[in-house]
Short mmCIF file of C-alpha atoms in Angstrom, two decimals:
data_model
loop_
_atom_site.label_atom_id
_atom_site.label_comp_id
_atom_site.label_asym_id
_atom_site.label_seq_id
_atom_site.Cartn_x
_atom_site.Cartn_y
_atom_site.Cartn_z
CA SER A 644 65.04 256.57 118.97
CA ALA A 645 64.96 255.11 115.41
CA PRO A 646 67.25 256.89 112.73
CA ASP A 647 65.84 258.62 109.89
CA PRO A 648 64.47 256.36 107.15
CA VAL A 649 66.46 258.20 104.22
CA LEU A 650 69.76 257.98 106.42
CA VAL A 651 69.20 254.33 106.88
CA LEU A 652 69.14 253.77 103.09
CA THR A 653 72.13 255.85 102.33
CA ARG A 654 74.15 253.97 104.79
CA CYS A 655 73.11 250.71 103.42
CA ARG A 656 75.24 249.88 100.52
CA SER A 657 73.51 246.88 99.10
CA LEU A 658 70.31 245.34 100.31
CA ARG A 659 69.11 241.72 99.28
CA SER A 660 65.61 242.08 100.17
CA PRO A 661 64.65 245.35 101.93
CA ASP A 662 60.94 245.51 102.95
CA PHE A 663 59.51 249.00 103.02
CA CYS A 664 56.15 249.46 105.25
CA ARG A 665 56.17 253.34 104.34
CA LEU A 666 58.79 255.57 103.22
CA SER A 667 58.69 259.31 103.92
CA SER A 668 60.85 262.02 105.44
CA SER A 669 57.97 262.29 108.17
CA PRO A 670 59.14 261.17 111.75
CA ARG A 671 56.29 258.73 111.71
CA ALA A 672 57.81 257.07 108.53
CA TYR A 673 58.96 253.43 109.23
CA VAL A 674 61.67 251.11 107.41
CA GLY A 675 62.01 247.49 108.04
CA VAL A 676 65.10 246.01 106.71
CA ARG A 677 65.56 242.22 106.92
CA SER A 678 69.34 241.45 106.13
CA TYR A 679 72.51 243.10 104.59
CA GLN A 680 75.60 241.78 102.94
CA GLU A 681 77.69 244.44 104.83
CA ALA A 682 77.61 246.76 107.70
CA PRO A 683 77.75 250.52 107.20
CA GLU A 684 80.91 252.16 106.87
CA SER A 685 80.51 254.47 109.90
CA GLY A 686 79.76 251.37 112.12
CA PRO A 687 76.58 250.84 113.99
CA GLY A 688 74.48 253.76 114.95
CA PRO A 689 71.63 254.41 117.01
CA GLY A 690 68.82 252.06 116.64
CA TRP A 691 71.05 249.03 115.30
CA ASP A 692 71.88 245.83 116.94
CA GLN A 693 75.15 244.05 115.97
CA LYS A 694 74.53 240.32 115.38
CA PRO A 695 76.86 237.50 114.64
CA LYS A 696 77.77 236.37 111.09
CA GLY A 697 77.84 240.03 109.67
CA THR A 698 73.98 240.30 109.81
CA LEU A 699 72.65 243.62 110.96
CA ILE A 700 69.03 244.02 112.16
CA LEU A 701 67.34 247.25 112.52
CA SER A 702 65.12 247.70 115.67
CA LEU A 703 62.29 249.85 114.77
CA PRO A 704 58.87 250.15 116.18
CA GLN A 705 56.06 248.16 114.52
CA ALA A 706 54.44 250.05 112.14
CA PRO A 707 50.95 251.02 113.03
CA THR A 708 48.28 248.87 111.34
CA LYS A 709 45.67 250.28 108.74
CA PRO A 710 42.30 251.60 109.88
CA PHE A 711 40.61 248.72 108.65
CA GLN A 712 42.79 246.22 110.41
CA ARG A 713 42.53 248.12 113.82
CA LEU A 714 38.59 248.00 113.51
CA GLY A 715 38.82 244.36 112.91
CA GLN A 716 40.88 243.67 115.81
CA MET A 717 38.51 245.85 118.13
CA ASP A 718 35.65 243.93 117.00
CA ILE A 719 37.28 240.76 117.86
CA TYR A 720 38.20 242.02 121.19
CA LYS A 721 34.54 243.21 121.86
CA GLY A 722 33.44 239.84 120.78
CA VAL A 723 35.43 237.96 123.10
CA VAL A 724 34.81 240.35 125.91
CA SER A 725 30.94 240.08 125.40
CA LEU A 726 31.15 236.38 125.24
CA ALA A 727 33.11 236.23 128.57
CA THR A 728 30.63 238.61 130.16
CA GLY A 729 27.51 236.67 129.10
CA ALA A 730 29.13 233.58 130.29
CA GLY A 731 29.94 235.03 133.58
CA ALA A 732 26.33 236.35 134.02
CA ILE A 733 24.72 233.18 133.21
CA TYR A 734 27.07 231.28 135.63
CA LEU A 735 26.08 233.74 138.55
CA LEU A 736 22.41 233.48 137.82
CA TYR A 737 22.76 229.63 137.77
CA LYS A 738 24.30 229.82 141.13
CA ALA A 739 21.98 232.32 142.45
CA ILE A 740 19.09 229.96 141.37
CA LYS A 741 20.63 226.96 142.92
CA ALA A 742 21.28 228.73 146.12
CA GLY A 743 17.89 229.85 146.40
CA ILE A 744 16.56 226.43 145.61
CA LYS A 745 18.74 224.97 148.15
CA CYS A 746 17.83 227.59 150.95
CA GLN A 747 14.04 227.61 150.27
CA PRO A 748 12.03 226.20 153.07
CA PRO A 749 10.02 223.06 152.18
CA LEU A 750 7.00 224.84 151.20
CA CYS A 751 5.04 224.53 148.07
CA THR A 752 2.74 227.53 148.80
CA THR A 753 3.92 230.29 151.14
CA SER A 754 1.84 233.25 149.74
CA PRO A 755 -1.44 234.28 151.18
CA ILE A 756 -2.89 233.92 147.57
CA CYS A 757 -2.06 230.17 147.46
CA ILE A 758 -3.18 229.39 150.88
CA ALA A 759 -6.55 231.14 150.09
CA ARG A 760 -6.85 228.91 147.01
CA LEU A 761 -6.18 225.94 149.16
CA ALA A 762 -9.01 227.15 151.47
CA ILE A 763 -11.33 227.56 148.50
CA GLU A 764 -10.39 224.14 147.01
CA ARG A 765 -11.12 222.50 150.44
CA GLU A 766 -14.61 224.02 150.63
CA ARG A 767 -15.22 222.77 147.20
CA HIS A 768 -14.33 219.40 147.42
CA GLY A 769 -15.03 219.00 151.20
CA ARG A 770 -11.40 217.71 152.16
CA ASP A 771 -8.39 218.91 154.05
CA SER A 772 -5.37 220.24 152.02
CA GLY A 773 -2.95 219.04 154.41
CA GLU A 774 -0.96 222.26 154.19
CA LEU A 775 -1.11 223.22 157.91
CA ARG A 776 0.03 219.70 158.96
CA ARG A 777 2.89 219.97 156.63
CA LEU A 778 4.23 223.28 157.68
CA LEU A 779 3.91 222.24 161.26
CA ASN A 780 6.05 219.35 160.36
CA SER A 781 8.51 221.30 158.59
CA LEU A 782 8.85 223.56 161.74
CA GLU A 783 10.28 220.74 163.70
CA CYS A 784 13.11 220.38 161.38
CA LYS A 785 16.12 222.63 161.52
CA GLN A 786 15.55 225.85 159.79
CA ASP A 787 17.42 229.15 159.37
CA VAL A 788 15.86 232.56 160.84
CA TYR A 789 14.34 233.43 157.54
CA ALA A 790 12.64 230.00 156.94
CA LYS A 791 11.30 229.77 160.58
CA SER A 792 9.99 233.18 159.99
CA MET A 793 8.28 232.38 156.71
CA ILE A 794 6.86 228.98 157.98
CA LEU A 795 5.40 230.69 161.23
CA HIS A 796 3.85 233.31 158.84
CA SER A 797 2.33 230.86 156.68
CA ILE A 798 0.99 228.71 159.64
CA THR A 799 -0.91 231.93 160.91
CA ARG A 800 -2.63 232.42 157.66
CA CYS A 801 -3.59 228.80 157.47
CA VAL A 802 -5.06 228.93 161.03
CA TYR A 803 -7.27 231.80 160.00
CA LEU A 804 -8.11 230.30 156.60
CA LEU A 805 -8.26 226.92 157.38
CA GLU A 806 -10.42 226.56 160.35
CA SER A 807 -11.01 222.69 160.41
CA GLU A 808 -7.36 221.86 159.92
CA ALA A 809 -6.35 224.41 162.62
CA SER A 810 -9.08 222.78 165.08
CA ALA A 811 -7.57 219.25 164.20
CA CYS A 812 -4.10 220.25 165.59
CA THR A 813 -2.71 219.31 169.08
CA ASN A 814 -1.58 220.82 172.31
CA ASP A 815 1.95 219.45 171.20
CA ASP A 816 1.52 221.94 168.11
CA ILE A 817 0.98 224.78 170.33
CA ALA A 818 3.85 223.85 172.22
CA LEU A 819 6.09 223.85 169.29
CA VAL A 820 4.90 227.25 168.25
CA GLY A 821 5.63 228.28 171.77
CA SER A 822 8.94 227.01 171.98
CA MET A 823 9.73 229.51 169.09
CA LEU A 824 9.48 232.45 171.62
CA ASP A 825 12.84 231.29 173.11
CA ASP A 826 14.69 232.04 169.58
CA LYS A 827 17.41 234.55 169.51
CA ASP A 828 16.05 236.41 166.64
CA ASN A 829 13.18 239.00 167.15
CA SER A 830 11.42 238.30 163.87
CA VAL A 831 10.88 234.69 164.80
CA LYS A 832 9.29 235.85 168.40
CA ILE A 833 7.17 238.17 166.60
CA GLN A 834 5.71 235.59 163.96
CA ALA A 835 5.46 233.03 166.95
CA LEU A 836 3.30 235.56 169.01
CA ASN A 837 1.08 236.17 165.74
CA THR A 838 0.59 232.37 165.31
CA LEU A 839 -0.29 232.16 169.00
CA LYS A 840 -2.75 234.80 168.67
CA ALA A 841 -4.25 232.93 165.51
CA PHE A 842 -4.50 229.73 167.63
CA SER A 843 -6.06 231.72 170.82
CA GLY A 844 -9.40 232.02 168.54
CA ILE A 845 -9.88 228.30 169.05
CA ARG A 846 -11.31 227.80 172.49
CA LYS A 847 -9.69 224.49 173.29
CA PHE A 848 -6.17 225.94 172.97
CA ARG A 849 -6.59 228.96 175.22
CA LEU A 850 -5.72 227.05 178.24
CA LYS A 851 -2.35 225.79 176.66
CA ILE A 852 -1.48 229.32 175.35
CA GLN A 853 -2.19 230.84 178.61
CA GLU A 854 0.92 229.05 180.00
CA HIS A 855 2.99 231.15 177.71
CA SER A 856 1.38 234.35 179.26
CA ILE A 857 4.26 234.82 181.74
CA LYS A 858 6.89 234.43 178.83
CA VAL A 859 5.09 236.96 176.62
CA LEU A 860 4.89 239.40 179.63
CA GLU A 861 8.73 238.97 180.18
CA LEU A 862 9.39 239.63 176.56
CA ILE A 863 7.22 242.78 176.35
CA SER A 864 8.95 244.00 179.55
CA THR A 865 12.59 243.38 178.52
CA ILE A 866 12.76 243.83 174.73
CA TRP A 867 12.11 247.35 173.37
CA ASP A 868 10.63 246.55 169.99
CA SER A 869 7.52 248.19 168.93
CA GLU A 870 6.33 245.41 166.58
CA LEU A 871 7.00 242.81 169.23
CA HIS A 872 5.03 244.73 171.72
CA ILE A 873 2.05 244.99 169.31
CA ALA A 874 2.29 241.29 168.79
CA GLY A 875 2.59 240.41 172.30
CA LEU A 876 -0.05 242.75 173.53
CA ARG A 877 -2.64 241.65 170.92
CA LEU A 878 -2.13 238.02 172.23
CA LEU A 879 -2.74 239.01 175.72
CA ASN A 880 -5.84 241.02 174.61
CA ASN A 881 -7.23 238.12 172.79
CA MET A 882 -7.62 235.82 175.78
CA PRO A 883 -8.33 235.96 179.41
CA LEU A 884 -5.50 236.16 181.82
CA PRO A 885 -5.30 233.63 184.60
CA ASP A 886 -4.78 234.69 188.12
CA PHE A 887 -1.49 233.01 188.56
CA VAL A 888 0.00 235.77 185.98
CA HIS A 889 -1.04 238.62 188.08
CA PRO A 890 2.13 238.98 190.05
CA GLN A 891 4.09 239.24 186.84
CA LEU A 892 1.68 241.68 185.90
CA ARG A 893 2.43 243.94 188.74
CA ARG A 894 6.15 243.56 187.91
CA VAL A 895 5.57 244.63 184.15
CA MET A 896 3.18 247.44 185.13
CA PRO A 897 5.99 250.35 184.59
CA ALA A 898 6.89 248.83 181.26
CA LEU A 899 3.21 248.84 180.28
CA MET A 900 3.04 252.36 181.11
CA GLU A 901 6.02 253.24 179.45
CA ILE A 902 4.86 251.73 176.08
CA LEU A 903 1.59 253.72 176.66
CA GLN A 904 3.58 256.90 176.87
CA SER A 905 5.47 256.19 173.57
CA ASP A 906 4.94 257.57 170.22
CA TYR A 907 3.86 254.56 168.35
CA ILE A 908 0.11 254.62 168.20
CA LEU A 909 -0.48 250.86 167.48
CA ALA A 910 1.40 249.91 170.51
CA GLN A 911 -0.27 252.51 172.74
CA VAL A 912 -3.77 251.23 171.71
CA GLN A 913 -2.87 247.69 172.61
CA ALA A 914 -1.31 248.64 175.78
CA ILE A 915 -4.12 250.89 176.95
CA ARG A 916 -6.57 247.94 176.20
CA LEU A 917 -4.89 245.71 178.40
CA LEU A 918 -4.41 248.25 181.14
CA SER A 919 -8.24 248.88 180.92
CA ASN A 920 -9.06 245.09 181.15
CA LEU A 921 -6.67 244.77 184.23
CA ALA A 922 -8.17 247.82 185.87
CA GLN A 923 -11.31 245.81 186.57
CA LYS A 924 -9.36 243.29 188.62
CA ASN A 925 -9.72 244.33 192.26
CA ASP A 926 -6.20 243.03 193.22
CA LEU A 927 -4.49 245.06 190.58
CA LEU A 928 -6.50 248.49 190.57
CA TYR A 929 -4.31 249.86 193.31
CA ASP A 930 -1.11 248.86 191.39
CA ILE A 931 -2.43 250.70 188.39
CA LEU A 932 -3.22 253.78 190.05
CA ASN A 933 -0.09 253.85 192.02
CA CYS A 934 2.12 253.42 188.95
CA GLN A 935 4.40 256.12 188.32
CA VAL A 936 3.85 258.05 184.95
CA GLN A 937 5.47 261.03 183.30
CA SER A 938 4.60 264.61 184.13
CA ASN A 939 2.91 265.14 180.69
CA PHE A 940 0.63 262.06 181.34
CA LEU A 941 -2.57 264.07 180.44
CA ASN A 942 -1.26 264.83 176.88
CA LEU A 943 -2.84 261.40 176.12
CA PHE A 944 -6.21 263.22 176.51
CA GLN A 945 -5.41 266.12 174.07
CA SER A 946 -7.90 266.54 171.38
CA THR A 947 -4.99 266.07 168.59
CA GLN A 948 -4.52 262.54 169.59
CA PRO A 949 -5.89 259.89 167.10
CA GLY A 950 -9.55 259.23 167.69
CA SER A 951 -8.83 255.48 168.27
CA LEU A 952 -6.14 256.26 171.06
CA LEU A 953 -8.38 258.96 172.52
CA PHE A 954 -11.28 256.49 173.00
CA GLU A 955 -9.33 253.85 174.62
CA VAL A 956 -7.83 256.23 176.87
CA LEU A 957 -11.22 257.66 177.96
CA VAL A 958 -12.44 253.90 178.49
CA PHE A 959 -9.37 253.31 180.53
CA ALA A 960 -10.01 256.54 182.79
CA GLU A 961 -13.81 255.68 183.26
CA ARG A 962 -12.99 252.20 184.53
CA LEU A 963 -10.32 253.53 186.86
CA SER A 964 -12.88 256.12 188.22
CA GLU A 965 -15.39 253.38 188.67
CA GLY A 966 -12.95 251.12 190.56
CA ARG A 967 -11.53 253.90 192.84
CA SER A 968 -15.28 254.57 193.72
CA SER A 969 -16.51 251.34 194.59
CA PRO A 970 -17.22 250.20 198.15
CA HIS A 971 -14.73 247.59 198.17
CA TYR A 972 -11.79 249.97 197.09
CA ARG A 973 -12.97 252.98 199.34
CA ALA A 974 -13.03 250.53 202.52
CA VAL A 975 -9.14 250.88 202.60
CA LYS A 976 -7.19 254.35 202.81
CA TRP A 977 -4.73 254.06 200.13
CA HIS A 978 -1.69 256.16 199.76
CA TYR A 979 -0.27 257.20 196.19
CA ASN A 980 3.07 258.51 194.75
CA GLU A 981 3.22 262.06 193.94
CA GLN A 982 3.84 261.17 190.15
CA SER A 983 1.20 258.23 190.20
CA VAL A 984 -1.66 257.80 187.83
CA HIS A 985 -4.11 258.51 190.63
CA GLU A 986 -2.59 261.88 191.00
CA ALA A 987 -2.45 262.86 187.39
CA LEU A 988 -6.12 261.90 186.82
CA PHE A 989 -7.90 262.29 190.11
CA GLY A 990 -5.38 264.28 192.27
CA ASP A 991 -5.92 267.98 193.39
CA ASP A 992 -3.80 269.59 190.82
CA SER A 993 -5.15 267.42 187.98
CA ARG A 994 -6.21 269.12 184.93
CA LEU A 995 -8.20 266.15 183.64
CA ALA A 996 -11.59 268.30 183.93
CA ASP A 997 -10.28 270.78 181.16
CA ARG A 998 -9.10 267.99 178.81
CA LEU A 999 -12.70 266.36 179.13
CA LEU A 1000 -14.54 269.39 178.38
CA ALA A 1001 -12.33 269.90 175.24
CA LEU A 1002 -13.33 266.32 174.20
CA VAL A 1003 -17.01 266.84 174.53
CA ILE A 1004 -16.87 268.77 171.29
CA HIS A 1005 -14.53 266.33 169.55
CA PRO A 1006 -15.29 265.66 165.79
CA GLU A 1007 -15.77 261.79 166.58
CA GLU A 1008 -18.98 260.98 167.97
CA ASP A 1009 -17.54 257.98 169.92
CA VAL A 1010 -14.93 260.23 171.82
CA GLN A 1011 -17.82 262.75 172.69
CA ILE A 1012 -19.98 259.83 174.42
CA GLN A 1013 -17.00 258.34 176.09
CA ALA A 1014 -15.92 261.87 177.25
CA CYS A 1015 -19.36 262.26 178.85
CA LYS A 1016 -19.48 258.90 180.66
CA VAL A 1017 -15.94 259.86 182.26
CA ILE A 1018 -17.40 263.27 183.47
CA VAL A 1019 -20.60 261.38 184.88
CA SER A 1020 -18.29 258.76 186.59
CA LEU A 1021 -16.24 261.57 188.15
CA GLN A 1022 -19.22 263.46 189.40
CA CYS A 1023 -21.38 260.57 190.62
CA PRO A 1024 -19.80 257.28 191.96
CA PRO A 1025 -21.80 254.15 191.01
CA GLU A 1026 -23.56 253.56 194.14
CA VAL A 1027 -25.14 256.88 194.14
CA GLY A 1028 -25.34 257.40 190.27
CA VAL A 1029 -29.25 257.05 190.32
CA LEU A 1030 -29.63 259.96 192.84
CA PRO A 1031 -30.92 263.33 191.37
CA SER A 1032 -27.92 265.01 192.82
CA CYS A 1033 -24.24 263.87 193.78
CA PRO A 1034 -22.22 264.76 196.65
CA PRO A 1035 -19.70 267.55 195.49
CA SER A 1036 -16.93 265.68 197.38
CA HIS A 1037 -16.72 263.15 194.63
CA SER A 1038 -16.58 265.59 191.78
CA CYS A 1039 -13.62 266.99 189.97
CA PHE A 1040 -15.74 269.96 188.55
CA ASN A 1041 -16.62 272.94 190.44
CA ASN A 1042 -20.04 274.09 190.67
CA GLY A 1043 -19.84 276.45 187.73
CA GLU A 1044 -18.37 273.69 185.49
#
């Protein structure tokens, strides 16, 4: 609450060196007084401070700076802020690049393009690139989850592109990749399954990869992950399954049926392909036919399903029909659950015939042909298929149909 400037001047009898920033009767006027010879007669008023030795100092707010001074200060402030921000950004970028270089796996080429170039270079010069061996060696080192996934992904591509280098690998390399199936992270398991599938295309490694079949079936039946199901089922479909795996297959049959009735097309196609292959095994046929399914199992035969899935489902039905009609299977009187695959497809209340007739006019020719094959297999068992007429007891269709 500074006093009026005019009042200040009237109260000061003599001023040695008064400094006036601005003098006006406006409330925004400011007067600065450095020293006096004596104090005003009326004594100190508002805004005054008494100091020793008879000196009075007026405490007034600082006068506002001129516009050009204010702009200059703002420019300096902005320059300092911009400099600090730029320095901070450069520092953070440096830290990010340093961390990326430090955490990057010891790979010089991880992209498919680089690996393809290695393959082309090898074919051109007739020599090995050494990339696959270096990747396998780096997999032996302790890596984080991301690094292991990237290394396995690169190994998979190298196996496909660098055939001679892949053939030069050993069973110890297969065992190293198989050990990744025990990793805690699902992404590492998926990449390991893909790598094993790539190696399964080389005949000499199939026996070693078959040793991991039980582990793969365990992963499929205990972890509900569509990507893992696809990778594991692709591996199993890419190689013959040994007989010692059949007990484990019986235990995971409900899980395979659950995958078949899921809503993920790629997983469904891989599951039905495996089941179709297993349906040709005499000791597994009954386990498949007696496996429990959902009440809407025949929805798999609807014409609205993708053509790829419909074709595989029809192949599965044909093989089941042929298997149950074989003399070896008919020699035993089997009993089935009420909600089993057998009752859904071949039971007295089954509506499979209606679905098959609708598929005969399907837009895709492969589906039409396969639907006709199923109809023939249902009407005529394999042992009497050459006869001009088929016994009606073996048909799912009435005489009119």
